[in-house]
Amino acid sequence: LFDAAKSELGDLDDMFRRGEFSPLLRWMQDNVHIQGRRMGAVALVEKVTGAVPDHRHLMDHLKDKLEPLYFA
């Protein structure tokens, strides 16, 4: 979901550094929260991202965040 939001909203990390969280909140409300009770998690992820849930997005995120700490 985070990657889908980034593709629509742009550089979320930069927004977060500036303390701007409302664009992501609005995106989540429009794309996720409103659908939450209507469908299950897998169907929701497919609808929002256009793909089935995949562990690689989480693994890439963790690698990007943790690799600099351990292999600097």
PDB file of C-alpha atoms in Angstrom:
ATOM      1  CA  LEU A   1       0.000   0.000   0.000  1.00  0.00           C
ATOM      2  CA  PHE A   2       2.841   2.372   0.826  1.00  0.00           C
ATOM      3  CA  ASP A   3       4.396   1.886  -2.619  1.00  0.00           C
ATOM      4  CA  ALA A   4       1.018   2.546  -4.263  1.00  0.00           C
ATOM      5  CA  ALA A   5       0.619   5.735  -2.222  1.00  0.00           C
ATOM      6  CA  LYS A   6       4.148   6.841  -3.142  1.00  0.00           C
ATOM      7  CA  SER A   7       3.452   6.329  -6.830  1.00  0.00           C
ATOM      8  CA  GLU A   8       0.384   8.569  -6.612  1.00  0.00           C
ATOM      9  CA  LEU A   9       1.559  11.156  -4.087  1.00  0.00           C
ATOM     10  CA  GLY A  10       5.271  11.447  -4.791  1.00  0.00           C
ATOM     11  CA  ASP A  11       8.099  11.589  -2.261  1.00  0.00           C
ATOM     12  CA  LEU A  12       6.393  10.653   0.993  1.00  0.00           C
ATOM     13  CA  ASP A  13       9.696  10.601   2.885  1.00  0.00           C
ATOM     14  CA  ASP A  14      10.210  14.268   2.039  1.00  0.00           C
ATOM     15  CA  MET A  15       6.635  15.066   3.082  1.00  0.00           C
ATOM     16  CA  PHE A  16       7.191  13.286   6.395  1.00  0.00           C
ATOM     17  CA  ARG A  17      10.424  15.220   7.020  1.00  0.00           C
ATOM     18  CA  ARG A  18       8.396  18.411   6.625  1.00  0.00           C
ATOM     19  CA  GLY A  19       5.705  17.104   8.959  1.00  0.00           C
ATOM     20  CA  GLU A  20       3.134  16.788   6.175  1.00  0.00           C
ATOM     21  CA  PHE A  21       1.066  13.685   6.838  1.00  0.00           C
ATOM     22  CA  SER A  22      -2.334  14.830   5.579  1.00  0.00           C
ATOM     23  CA  PRO A  23      -1.769  13.824   1.911  1.00  0.00           C
ATOM     24  CA  LEU A  24      -1.130  10.221   2.949  1.00  0.00           C
ATOM     25  CA  LEU A  25      -4.043  10.266   5.385  1.00  0.00           C
ATOM     26  CA  ARG A  26      -6.385  11.522   2.649  1.00  0.00           C
ATOM     27  CA  TRP A  27      -5.068   8.861   0.252  1.00  0.00           C
ATOM     28  CA  MET A  28      -5.608   6.152   2.878  1.00  0.00           C
ATOM     29  CA  GLN A  29      -9.134   7.389   3.599  1.00  0.00           C
ATOM     30  CA  ASP A  30     -10.037   7.488  -0.103  1.00  0.00           C
ATOM     31  CA  ASN A  31      -8.405   4.220  -1.114  1.00  0.00           C
ATOM     32  CA  VAL A  32      -8.294   1.995   1.955  1.00  0.00           C
ATOM     33  CA  HIS A  33     -10.464   3.083   4.871  1.00  0.00           C
ATOM     34  CA  ILE A  34     -13.634   3.556   2.847  1.00  0.00           C
ATOM     35  CA  GLN A  35     -13.280   0.018   1.468  1.00  0.00           C
ATOM     36  CA  GLY A  36     -12.161  -1.678   4.678  1.00  0.00           C
ATOM     37  CA  ARG A  37     -15.491  -3.153   5.744  1.00  0.00           C
ATOM     38  CA  ARG A  38     -16.567  -4.069   2.226  1.00  0.00           C
ATOM     39  CA  MET A  39     -13.800  -6.515   1.344  1.00  0.00           C
ATOM     40  CA  GLY A  40     -11.102  -8.657   2.867  1.00  0.00           C
ATOM     41  CA  ALA A  41      -7.458  -7.673   3.134  1.00  0.00           C
ATOM     42  CA  VAL A  42      -6.257  -9.578   0.065  1.00  0.00           C
ATOM     43  CA  ALA A  43      -9.013  -8.190  -2.163  1.00  0.00           C
ATOM     44  CA  LEU A  44      -8.400  -4.686  -0.826  1.00  0.00           C
ATOM     45  CA  VAL A  45      -4.664  -4.842  -1.539  1.00  0.00           C
ATOM     46  CA  GLU A  46      -5.395  -6.134  -5.051  1.00  0.00           C
ATOM     47  CA  LYS A  47      -7.893  -3.339  -5.683  1.00  0.00           C
ATOM     48  CA  VAL A  48      -5.608  -0.580  -4.422  1.00  0.00           C
ATOM     49  CA  THR A  49      -2.297  -1.802  -5.835  1.00  0.00           C
ATOM     50  CA  GLY A  50      -3.410  -3.781  -8.849  1.00  0.00           C
ATOM     51  CA  ALA A  51      -1.440  -6.799  -7.621  1.00  0.00           C
ATOM     52  CA  VAL A  52      -1.800  -9.599  -5.102  1.00  0.00           C
ATOM     53  CA  PRO A  53      -0.073  -9.081  -1.737  1.00  0.00           C
ATOM     54  CA  ASP A  54       3.638  -9.785  -2.051  1.00  0.00           C
ATOM     55  CA  HIS A  55       6.245 -10.079   0.696  1.00  0.00           C
ATOM     56  CA  ARG A  56       8.929  -8.508  -1.501  1.00  0.00           C
ATOM     57  CA  HIS A  57       7.671  -4.985  -0.817  1.00  0.00           C
ATOM     58  CA  LEU A  58       8.136  -5.469   2.927  1.00  0.00           C
ATOM     59  CA  MET A  59      11.527  -7.115   2.457  1.00  0.00           C
ATOM     60  CA  ASP A  60      12.729  -4.259   0.209  1.00  0.00           C
ATOM     61  CA  HIS A  61      11.517  -1.689   2.738  1.00  0.00           C
ATOM     62  CA  LEU A  62      13.269  -3.421   5.622  1.00  0.00           C
ATOM     63  CA  LYS A  63      16.460  -3.841   3.607  1.00  0.00           C
ATOM     64  CA  ASP A  64      16.494  -0.135   2.701  1.00  0.00           C
ATOM     65  CA  LYS A  65      15.993   0.880   6.333  1.00  0.00           C
ATOM     66  CA  LEU A  66      18.216  -1.653   8.101  1.00  0.00           C
ATOM     67  CA  GLU A  67      21.065  -2.391   5.708  1.00  0.00           C
ATOM     68  CA  PRO A  68      22.804   0.958   6.343  1.00  0.00           C
ATOM     69  CA  LEU A  69      22.808   0.216  10.072  1.00  0.00           C
ATOM     70  CA  TYR A  70      24.493  -3.158   9.740  1.00  0.00           C
ATOM     71  CA  PHE A  71      26.656  -2.811   6.660  1.00  0.00           C
ATOM     72  CA  ALA A  72      27.850   0.787   6.834  1.00  0.00           C
TER      73      ALA A  72
END
